[in-house]
Amino acid sequence: MTYSIEIERSTAPKTKPQEDQLGFGKHFTDHMFVVDYETGKGWHAPRIVPYQGITLDPAAKIFHYGQSVFEGLKAYRAEDGRLLLFRPQDNFKRLNLSNERMHMPEIDADLAMAGLQELIRIDSGWIPSAPGTSLYIRPFVIATEPSLGVAPSAKYQFLIIMSPVGAYYAEGINPVKIYVESGYVRAVKGGVGTAKTAGNYASGLKAQEEAAKRGCAQVLWLDGVHRKYIEEVGSMNVFFYIDGKVVTPALSGSILDGITRRSVIALLKEWNIPVEERTISVDELFEAHERGALTEAFGSGTAAVISPIGALYSENGDIEIGGGKTGELAAKVYDTLTGIQYGRVADPFGWTYELQVAAVK
Ligand SMILES: *Cc1c(COP(=O)(O)O)cnc(C)c1O
């Protein structure tokens, strides 16, 4: 199906921020993509409009019952001028899994891709070019029907906004300290841990703040039933290099199926490094550390790509991993993945998606 996307251009383009002062998610491009949904009518009126506030009725269900899902991906400017996305279809597939779980209507992935392409075409001048910078893309869906009945909304809006973001590791890839959370839990099987839905992040903020007070960047969540098995970190999946094998928690129904996670697993398999997707307890991890078998730990996610873990703090003591330094494997995965994303390294997997956009600087 082809869509006609109405375009209203901004008459007051913003001044672009300096590329060494971008930060994360602070600046937004000149335009956004919007589509409406109504029961009986389906998705309609796809349009690109100047970036602006949205007006919602105070009774809109998003404010009360939290039907809200999102995605995160990036557009990269290659040195040769190509504009690349990384596995974007996987993001829209996952957005629909999140929609399904939150009882929200499925988006036509082709419409989402068409809207994204057009939006990037119009705002391509916002894709930064300094090393490590990129354009972060945030598609999201919210329930907009003004009604306080606890029932699925009859109206939704799908939007895509974009934000130029700075190099995550401006001072070189740097290991973080992570707090093993044994009190609060993020998700349980049967809950919404597999969905990228707003409430999962709201419920994690308090634990994150307490971890920050202990000098930790993020929380390592444990399973909600036994508080024993490792799940994931804030907005990253986790990997542990133990006895020459890489272990990562299986997709057991309470963690997010990360696209970076998938890519890391594929790379490790390509390199003939054994990968085990299984349950792993904190006890096993600390025991492996005890006998010197835990050589590396790292997180994976779109924002940081790879985030080496230099130490785990917990109620039962703290451990340092890999001397608190970035491990060789983490560095190799990071270099390869970012190499593919920026088009510096050959992509035998077909992960990169070249935007058919005249590369405007
Ligand atoms: C987004 C996210 C991830 C990472 O997913 P990617 O597709 O690799 O960016 C991991 N865990 C949670 C909870 C997330 O929200």
Tab-separated table of C-alpha atoms and ligand atoms in Angstrom:
chain	number	residue	atom	x	y	z
A	1	MET	CA	0.000	0.000	0.000
A	2	THR	CA	1.238	3.490	-0.781
A	3	TYR	CA	0.392	6.388	1.426
A	4	SER	CA	0.095	10.019	0.703
A	5	ILE	CA	1.707	11.881	3.514
A	6	GLU	CA	0.685	15.494	3.786
A	7	ILE	CA	3.560	17.854	4.476
A	8	GLU	CA	3.410	21.185	6.219
A	9	ARG	CA	6.850	22.749	6.318
A	10	SER	CA	8.123	24.803	9.186
A	11	THR	CA	8.339	28.487	8.369
A	12	ALA	CA	10.716	29.096	11.266
A	13	PRO	CA	13.546	26.515	11.166
A	14	LYS	CA	15.464	26.368	14.430
A	15	THR	CA	19.145	27.101	14.850
A	16	LYS	CA	20.925	23.765	15.071
A	17	PRO	CA	22.908	23.153	18.261
A	18	GLN	CA	26.679	22.759	18.105
A	19	GLU	CA	27.669	19.155	17.597
A	20	ASP	CA	29.897	19.039	20.669
A	21	GLN	CA	27.008	20.145	22.873
A	22	LEU	CA	24.208	17.831	21.856
A	23	GLY	CA	23.777	15.613	24.904
A	24	PHE	CA	20.930	13.112	24.721
A	25	GLY	CA	17.312	13.913	23.826
A	26	LYS	CA	17.528	17.626	24.534
A	27	HIS	CA	17.164	19.119	21.046
A	28	PHE	CA	14.518	18.267	18.496
A	29	THR	CA	14.405	18.643	14.728
A	30	ASP	CA	12.092	21.008	12.843
A	31	HIS	CA	9.370	18.494	11.997
A	32	MET	CA	7.479	15.491	13.342
A	33	PHE	CA	5.372	12.705	11.846
A	34	VAL	CA	1.813	12.201	13.099
A	35	VAL	CA	-0.907	9.641	12.317
A	36	ASP	CA	-4.336	9.355	13.967
A	37	TYR	CA	-6.319	6.266	14.805
A	38	GLU	CA	-9.962	5.823	15.519
A	39	THR	CA	-11.887	2.622	16.018
A	40	GLY	CA	-13.797	1.857	12.825
A	41	LYS	CA	-11.645	4.201	10.779
A	42	GLY	CA	-8.196	2.757	11.410
A	43	TRP	CA	-4.987	4.747	10.993
A	44	HIS	CA	-5.541	7.852	8.922
A	45	ALA	CA	-4.307	11.334	8.034
A	46	PRO	CA	-0.539	10.650	8.036
A	47	ARG	CA	1.228	14.002	8.020
A	48	ILE	CA	4.469	15.792	8.660
A	49	VAL	CA	4.064	19.041	10.520
A	50	PRO	CA	6.396	21.544	12.217
A	51	TYR	CA	7.638	20.196	15.575
A	52	GLN	CA	5.155	21.553	18.107
A	53	GLY	CA	3.222	20.843	21.275
A	54	ILE	CA	0.237	18.538	21.082
A	55	THR	CA	-3.078	19.400	22.644
A	56	LEU	CA	-4.916	16.616	24.441
A	57	ASP	CA	-8.083	16.595	26.471
A	58	PRO	CA	-7.244	16.263	30.194
A	59	ALA	CA	-9.351	13.104	30.182
A	60	ALA	CA	-7.209	11.512	27.451
A	61	LYS	CA	-6.576	7.953	28.589
A	62	ILE	CA	-2.796	8.227	28.272
A	63	PHE	CA	-2.759	10.473	31.358
A	64	HIS	CA	-4.769	8.088	33.517
A	65	TYR	CA	-4.182	4.515	32.428
A	66	GLY	CA	-0.815	4.676	30.748
A	67	GLN	CA	-1.463	3.144	27.351
A	68	SER	CA	1.781	4.294	25.799
A	69	VAL	CA	4.496	2.473	23.882
A	70	PHE	CA	7.699	3.666	22.255
A	71	GLU	CA	10.769	2.723	20.263
A	72	GLY	CA	14.293	4.060	19.942
A	73	LEU	CA	16.608	3.839	16.946
A	74	LYS	CA	19.232	5.975	15.278
A	75	ALA	CA	20.144	7.391	11.883
A	76	TYR	CA	23.865	7.591	11.185
A	77	ARG	CA	25.753	9.740	8.707
A	78	ALA	CA	28.450	7.620	7.072
A	79	GLU	CA	31.751	9.190	6.081
A	80	ASP	CA	30.881	8.675	2.407
A	81	GLY	CA	27.670	10.656	2.876
A	82	ARG	CA	25.226	7.734	3.021
A	83	LEU	CA	22.482	7.995	5.643
A	84	LEU	CA	22.006	4.694	7.439
A	85	LEU	CA	19.490	3.178	9.809
A	86	PHE	CA	20.193	0.045	11.829
A	87	ARG	CA	17.569	-2.737	11.582
A	88	PRO	CA	14.622	-0.280	11.537
A	89	GLN	CA	12.062	-2.931	10.557
A	90	ASP	CA	12.909	-4.742	13.798
A	91	ASN	CA	11.940	-1.617	15.747
A	92	PHE	CA	8.536	-1.354	14.085
A	93	LYS	CA	7.947	-5.082	14.560
A	94	ARG	CA	8.727	-4.659	18.250
A	95	LEU	CA	6.541	-1.557	18.466
A	96	ASN	CA	3.684	-3.764	17.309
A	97	LEU	CA	4.496	-6.408	19.924
A	98	SER	CA	4.339	-3.645	22.527
A	99	ASN	CA	1.066	-2.392	20.992
A	100	GLU	CA	-0.359	-5.891	21.142
A	101	ARG	CA	0.563	-6.333	24.805
A	102	MET	CA	-0.916	-2.962	25.784
A	103	HIS	CA	-4.074	-3.668	23.784
A	104	MET	CA	-3.282	-0.896	21.316
A	105	PRO	CA	-3.860	-1.023	17.556
A	106	GLU	CA	-1.212	-2.424	15.260
A	107	ILE	CA	0.631	0.098	13.080
A	108	ASP	CA	1.285	-0.678	9.439
A	109	ALA	CA	5.073	-1.031	9.475
A	110	ASP	CA	5.207	0.194	5.852
A	111	LEU	CA	3.400	3.380	6.822
A	112	ALA	CA	5.779	3.864	9.748
A	113	MET	CA	8.811	3.362	7.480
A	114	ALA	CA	7.373	5.684	4.817
A	115	GLY	CA	6.720	8.367	7.432
A	116	LEU	CA	10.188	7.971	8.908
A	117	GLN	CA	11.885	8.162	5.484
A	118	GLU	CA	9.974	11.303	4.604
A	119	LEU	CA	10.656	12.894	7.977
A	120	ILE	CA	14.378	12.190	7.671
A	121	ARG	CA	14.365	13.501	4.104
A	122	ILE	CA	12.928	16.803	5.315
A	123	ASP	CA	15.125	17.038	8.418
A	124	SER	CA	18.249	15.325	7.018
A	125	GLY	CA	20.290	18.437	7.775
A	126	TRP	CA	19.790	17.552	11.447
A	127	ILE	CA	21.824	14.337	11.245
A	128	PRO	CA	25.105	15.399	12.839
A	129	SER	CA	28.429	14.342	11.364
A	130	ALA	CA	30.949	14.622	14.212
A	131	PRO	CA	32.376	11.216	15.243
A	132	GLY	CA	30.002	9.243	17.461
A	133	THR	CA	27.031	11.565	16.950
A	134	SER	CA	23.745	10.421	15.430
A	135	LEU	CA	20.089	11.294	15.057
A	136	TYR	CA	18.014	9.527	17.703
A	137	ILE	CA	14.541	8.596	16.474
A	138	ARG	CA	11.650	8.166	18.890
A	139	PRO	CA	8.462	6.623	17.470
A	140	PHE	CA	5.639	6.347	20.020
A	141	VAL	CA	1.942	5.667	20.351
A	142	ILE	CA	-0.419	7.161	22.937
A	143	ALA	CA	-4.090	6.694	23.824
A	144	THR	CA	-5.963	9.942	23.198
A	145	GLU	CA	-9.650	9.192	23.742
A	146	PRO	CA	-11.083	11.556	26.365
A	147	SER	CA	-12.867	9.128	28.667
A	148	LEU	CA	-12.216	7.953	32.217
A	149	GLY	CA	-13.645	4.465	31.800
A	150	VAL	CA	-10.995	1.816	32.320
A	151	ALA	CA	-11.192	0.338	28.848
A	152	PRO	CA	-8.996	0.368	25.771
A	153	SER	CA	-8.974	3.762	24.101
A	154	ALA	CA	-10.961	4.252	20.901
A	155	LYS	CA	-8.454	6.848	19.699
A	156	TYR	CA	-4.685	6.861	19.429
A	157	GLN	CA	-1.928	8.926	17.955
A	158	PHE	CA	1.334	7.626	16.482
A	159	LEU	CA	4.167	10.130	16.369
A	160	ILE	CA	7.821	10.155	15.390
A	161	ILE	CA	10.105	12.820	16.802
A	162	MET	CA	13.858	13.062	16.241
A	163	SER	CA	16.744	14.403	18.280
A	164	PRO	CA	20.384	14.891	17.293
A	165	VAL	CA	22.479	13.219	20.003
A	166	GLY	CA	26.101	13.534	21.026
A	167	ALA	CA	28.751	10.850	21.196
A	168	TYR	CA	27.816	8.579	24.100
A	169	TYR	CA	31.481	8.078	24.912
A	170	ALA	CA	32.924	11.507	24.305
A	171	GLU	CA	35.938	10.585	26.461
A	172	GLY	CA	36.340	7.015	25.220
A	173	ILE	CA	34.320	3.937	26.104
A	174	ASN	CA	34.062	3.864	29.859
A	175	PRO	CA	32.923	1.104	32.273
A	176	VAL	CA	30.047	1.804	34.648
A	177	LYS	CA	29.186	0.622	38.142
A	178	ILE	CA	25.841	-1.141	38.428
A	179	TYR	CA	23.731	-1.787	41.516
A	180	VAL	CA	22.170	-5.237	41.900
A	181	GLU	CA	18.646	-4.393	43.041
A	182	SER	CA	17.226	-6.858	45.520
A	183	GLY	CA	14.230	-4.869	46.785
A	184	TYR	CA	12.369	-3.301	43.903
A	185	VAL	CA	11.454	-5.359	40.858
A	186	ARG	CA	10.876	-4.244	37.288
A	187	ALA	CA	8.676	-6.951	35.833
A	188	VAL	CA	7.299	-10.435	36.280
A	189	LYS	CA	6.400	-13.079	33.761
A	190	GLY	CA	2.901	-12.342	32.496
A	191	GLY	CA	3.390	-8.618	33.145
A	192	VAL	CA	4.580	-6.018	30.670
A	193	GLY	CA	8.353	-6.397	30.911
A	194	THR	CA	8.554	-7.511	27.284
A	195	ALA	CA	6.867	-4.308	26.080
A	196	LYS	CA	8.569	-0.947	25.640
A	197	THR	CA	5.811	0.777	27.564
A	198	ALA	CA	6.081	3.978	29.575
A	199	GLY	CA	5.169	2.574	32.999
A	200	ASN	CA	8.166	0.230	33.047
A	201	TYR	CA	10.438	3.256	33.186
A	202	ALA	CA	8.364	5.248	35.678
A	203	SER	CA	8.447	2.282	38.051
A	204	GLY	CA	12.218	2.015	37.814
A	205	LEU	CA	13.117	5.632	38.565
A	206	LYS	CA	13.145	5.339	42.344
A	207	ALA	CA	15.507	2.376	42.308
A	208	GLN	CA	17.693	4.164	39.770
A	209	GLU	CA	17.888	7.220	42.012
A	210	GLU	CA	18.866	5.105	45.024
A	211	ALA	CA	21.516	3.343	42.935
A	212	ALA	CA	22.850	6.740	41.852
A	213	LYS	CA	23.302	7.676	45.531
A	214	ARG	CA	25.560	4.633	45.844
A	215	GLY	CA	27.612	5.849	42.889
A	216	CYS	CA	26.017	3.457	40.399
A	217	ALA	CA	24.927	4.469	36.918
A	218	GLN	CA	22.070	1.977	36.668
A	219	VAL	CA	20.236	-0.880	38.318
A	220	LEU	CA	20.617	-4.565	37.508
A	221	TRP	CA	17.146	-6.022	37.887
A	222	LEU	CA	16.519	-9.474	39.292
A	223	ASP	CA	13.509	-11.674	38.599
A	224	GLY	CA	10.395	-10.626	40.469
A	225	VAL	CA	9.624	-14.009	42.019
A	226	HIS	CA	12.870	-15.376	43.492
A	227	ARG	CA	14.904	-12.117	43.376
A	228	LYS	CA	17.717	-14.372	42.352
A	229	TYR	CA	18.003	-14.546	38.577
A	230	ILE	CA	19.449	-11.765	36.480
A	231	GLU	CA	17.072	-9.976	34.113
A	232	GLU	CA	18.495	-6.811	32.565
A	233	VAL	CA	19.840	-3.333	33.273
A	234	GLY	CA	17.674	-0.152	33.095
A	235	SER	CA	17.419	0.092	29.338
A	236	MET	CA	20.018	-2.486	28.379
A	237	ASN	CA	20.311	-6.245	28.115
A	238	VAL	CA	23.311	-7.828	29.854
A	239	PHE	CA	26.106	-10.197	28.923
A	240	PHE	CA	28.673	-11.973	31.116
A	241	TYR	CA	31.898	-13.529	29.841
A	242	ILE	CA	32.501	-16.581	32.040
A	243	ASP	CA	34.999	-19.372	31.370
A	244	GLY	CA	35.330	-18.322	27.736
A	245	LYS	CA	31.560	-18.454	27.176
A	246	VAL	CA	29.165	-15.560	26.960
A	247	VAL	CA	26.038	-15.929	29.089
A	248	THR	CA	22.974	-13.703	28.718
A	249	PRO	CA	19.545	-14.080	30.338
A	250	ALA	CA	17.091	-15.931	28.079
A	251	LEU	CA	14.014	-14.104	26.775
A	252	SER	CA	11.852	-15.633	29.454
A	253	GLY	CA	8.857	-13.310	29.238
A	254	SER	CA	9.880	-10.478	31.537
A	255	ILE	CA	12.777	-8.775	29.736
A	256	LEU	CA	12.957	-6.733	26.571
A	257	ASP	CA	14.061	-8.436	23.372
A	258	GLY	CA	16.777	-5.914	22.544
A	259	ILE	CA	17.803	-5.432	18.938
A	260	THR	CA	21.365	-4.709	20.052
A	261	ARG	CA	21.200	-7.929	22.122
A	262	ARG	CA	20.210	-9.881	19.004
A	263	SER	CA	23.036	-8.275	17.065
A	264	VAL	CA	25.615	-9.040	19.776
A	265	ILE	CA	24.547	-12.694	19.834
A	266	ALA	CA	24.805	-12.916	16.030
A	267	LEU	CA	28.303	-11.387	16.083
A	268	LEU	CA	29.525	-13.721	18.825
A	269	LYS	CA	28.213	-16.727	16.890
A	270	GLU	CA	29.939	-15.419	13.759
A	271	TRP	CA	33.174	-15.284	15.772
A	272	ASN	CA	32.651	-18.811	17.128
A	273	ILE	CA	32.407	-17.600	20.683
A	274	PRO	CA	29.933	-19.817	22.572
A	275	VAL	CA	26.808	-17.942	23.671
A	276	GLU	CA	24.339	-19.297	26.192
A	277	GLU	CA	20.882	-17.782	26.542
A	278	ARG	CA	19.705	-19.135	29.868
A	279	THR	CA	18.839	-18.288	33.438
A	280	ILE	CA	21.795	-17.049	35.440
A	281	SER	CA	21.640	-16.300	39.140
A	282	VAL	CA	23.524	-13.590	40.990
A	283	ASP	CA	25.038	-16.372	43.094
A	284	GLU	CA	26.464	-18.038	39.985
A	285	LEU	CA	27.890	-14.705	38.877
A	286	PHE	CA	29.530	-13.924	42.216
A	287	GLU	CA	30.817	-17.489	42.444
A	288	ALA	CA	32.334	-17.211	38.945
A	289	HIS	CA	33.973	-13.979	40.047
A	290	GLU	CA	35.314	-15.729	43.167
A	291	ARG	CA	37.173	-18.325	41.114
A	292	GLY	CA	38.401	-15.745	38.619
A	293	ALA	CA	36.210	-16.999	35.774
A	294	LEU	CA	34.137	-13.836	35.266
A	295	THR	CA	36.333	-11.829	32.941
A	296	GLU	CA	33.879	-9.300	31.458
A	297	ALA	CA	30.369	-7.946	31.772
A	298	PHE	CA	28.607	-5.476	29.518
A	299	GLY	CA	25.213	-4.066	28.682
A	300	SER	CA	23.727	-3.629	25.198
A	301	GLY	CA	21.213	-1.068	23.948
A	302	THR	CA	20.678	1.469	21.188
A	303	ALA	CA	21.821	4.512	23.173
A	304	ALA	CA	25.260	3.307	24.325
A	305	VAL	CA	25.492	0.295	21.953
A	306	ILE	CA	27.823	-1.463	24.427
A	307	SER	CA	28.339	-0.346	27.999
A	308	PRO	CA	31.098	-2.226	29.832
A	309	ILE	CA	30.334	-3.002	33.477
A	310	GLY	CA	33.378	-2.420	35.670
A	311	ALA	CA	31.791	-3.237	39.020
A	312	LEU	CA	28.662	-4.699	40.553
A	313	TYR	CA	27.543	-3.349	43.909
A	314	SER	CA	25.078	-5.364	45.936
A	315	GLU	CA	23.617	-5.889	49.361
A	316	ASN	CA	26.032	-8.787	49.833
A	317	GLY	CA	29.184	-6.994	48.800
A	318	ASP	CA	30.764	-5.458	45.741
A	319	ILE	CA	32.848	-7.012	43.002
A	320	GLU	CA	35.142	-5.482	40.439
A	321	ILE	CA	35.052	-6.997	36.970
A	322	GLY	CA	38.001	-7.028	34.569
A	323	GLY	CA	39.973	-4.703	36.812
A	324	GLY	CA	37.283	-2.068	36.280
A	325	LYS	CA	38.459	-1.642	32.705
A	326	THR	CA	36.793	-2.195	29.339
A	327	GLY	CA	37.321	-5.820	28.324
A	328	GLU	CA	38.689	-6.915	24.959
A	329	LEU	CA	35.494	-8.633	23.936
A	330	ALA	CA	33.281	-5.677	24.838
A	331	ALA	CA	35.603	-3.386	22.891
A	332	LYS	CA	35.560	-5.668	19.846
A	333	VAL	CA	31.762	-5.955	19.864
A	334	TYR	CA	31.474	-2.189	20.276
A	335	ASP	CA	33.912	-1.431	17.440
A	336	THR	CA	32.247	-3.898	15.099
A	337	LEU	CA	28.670	-2.851	15.801
A	338	THR	CA	29.372	0.868	15.583
A	339	GLY	CA	31.515	0.179	12.508
A	340	ILE	CA	28.524	-1.454	10.813
A	341	GLN	CA	26.150	1.283	11.983
A	342	TYR	CA	28.340	4.064	10.554
A	343	GLY	CA	29.075	2.113	7.371
A	344	ARG	CA	32.821	1.785	8.115
A	345	VAL	CA	32.731	-1.997	8.393
A	346	ALA	CA	31.159	-4.433	5.907
A	347	ASP	CA	27.715	-5.623	6.989
A	348	PRO	CA	27.345	-9.303	6.113
A	349	PHE	CA	24.074	-9.497	8.056
A	350	GLY	CA	21.974	-7.030	6.065
A	351	TRP	CA	21.355	-4.908	9.158
A	352	THR	CA	22.014	-1.525	7.630
A	353	TYR	CA	19.224	0.240	5.791
A	354	GLU	CA	20.327	2.966	3.442
A	355	LEU	CA	17.987	5.917	3.308
A	356	GLN	CA	17.216	7.049	-0.212
A	357	VAL	CA	17.666	10.658	0.688
A	358	ALA	CA	19.893	13.137	-1.029
A	359	ALA	CA	22.570	13.578	1.606
A	360	VAL	CA	22.117	17.206	2.559
A	361	LYS	CA	24.662	18.468	5.019
B	1	LIG	C1	15.137	-0.437	24.765
B	1	LIG	C2	15.523	-1.375	25.857
B	1	LIG	C3	16.582	-2.285	25.742
B	1	LIG	C4	17.524	-2.288	24.572
B	1	LIG	O1	16.904	-2.554	23.355
B	1	LIG	P1	17.637	-2.150	21.994
B	1	LIG	O2	16.674	-2.594	20.953
B	1	LIG	O3	18.910	-2.903	21.967
B	1	LIG	O4	17.841	-0.681	22.038
B	1	LIG	C5	16.785	-3.186	26.762
B	1	LIG	N1	16.015	-3.187	27.861
B	1	LIG	C6	14.999	-2.320	28.004
B	1	LIG	C7	14.172	-2.382	29.235
B	1	LIG	C8	14.731	-1.377	27.019
B	1	LIG	O5	13.750	-0.498	27.180
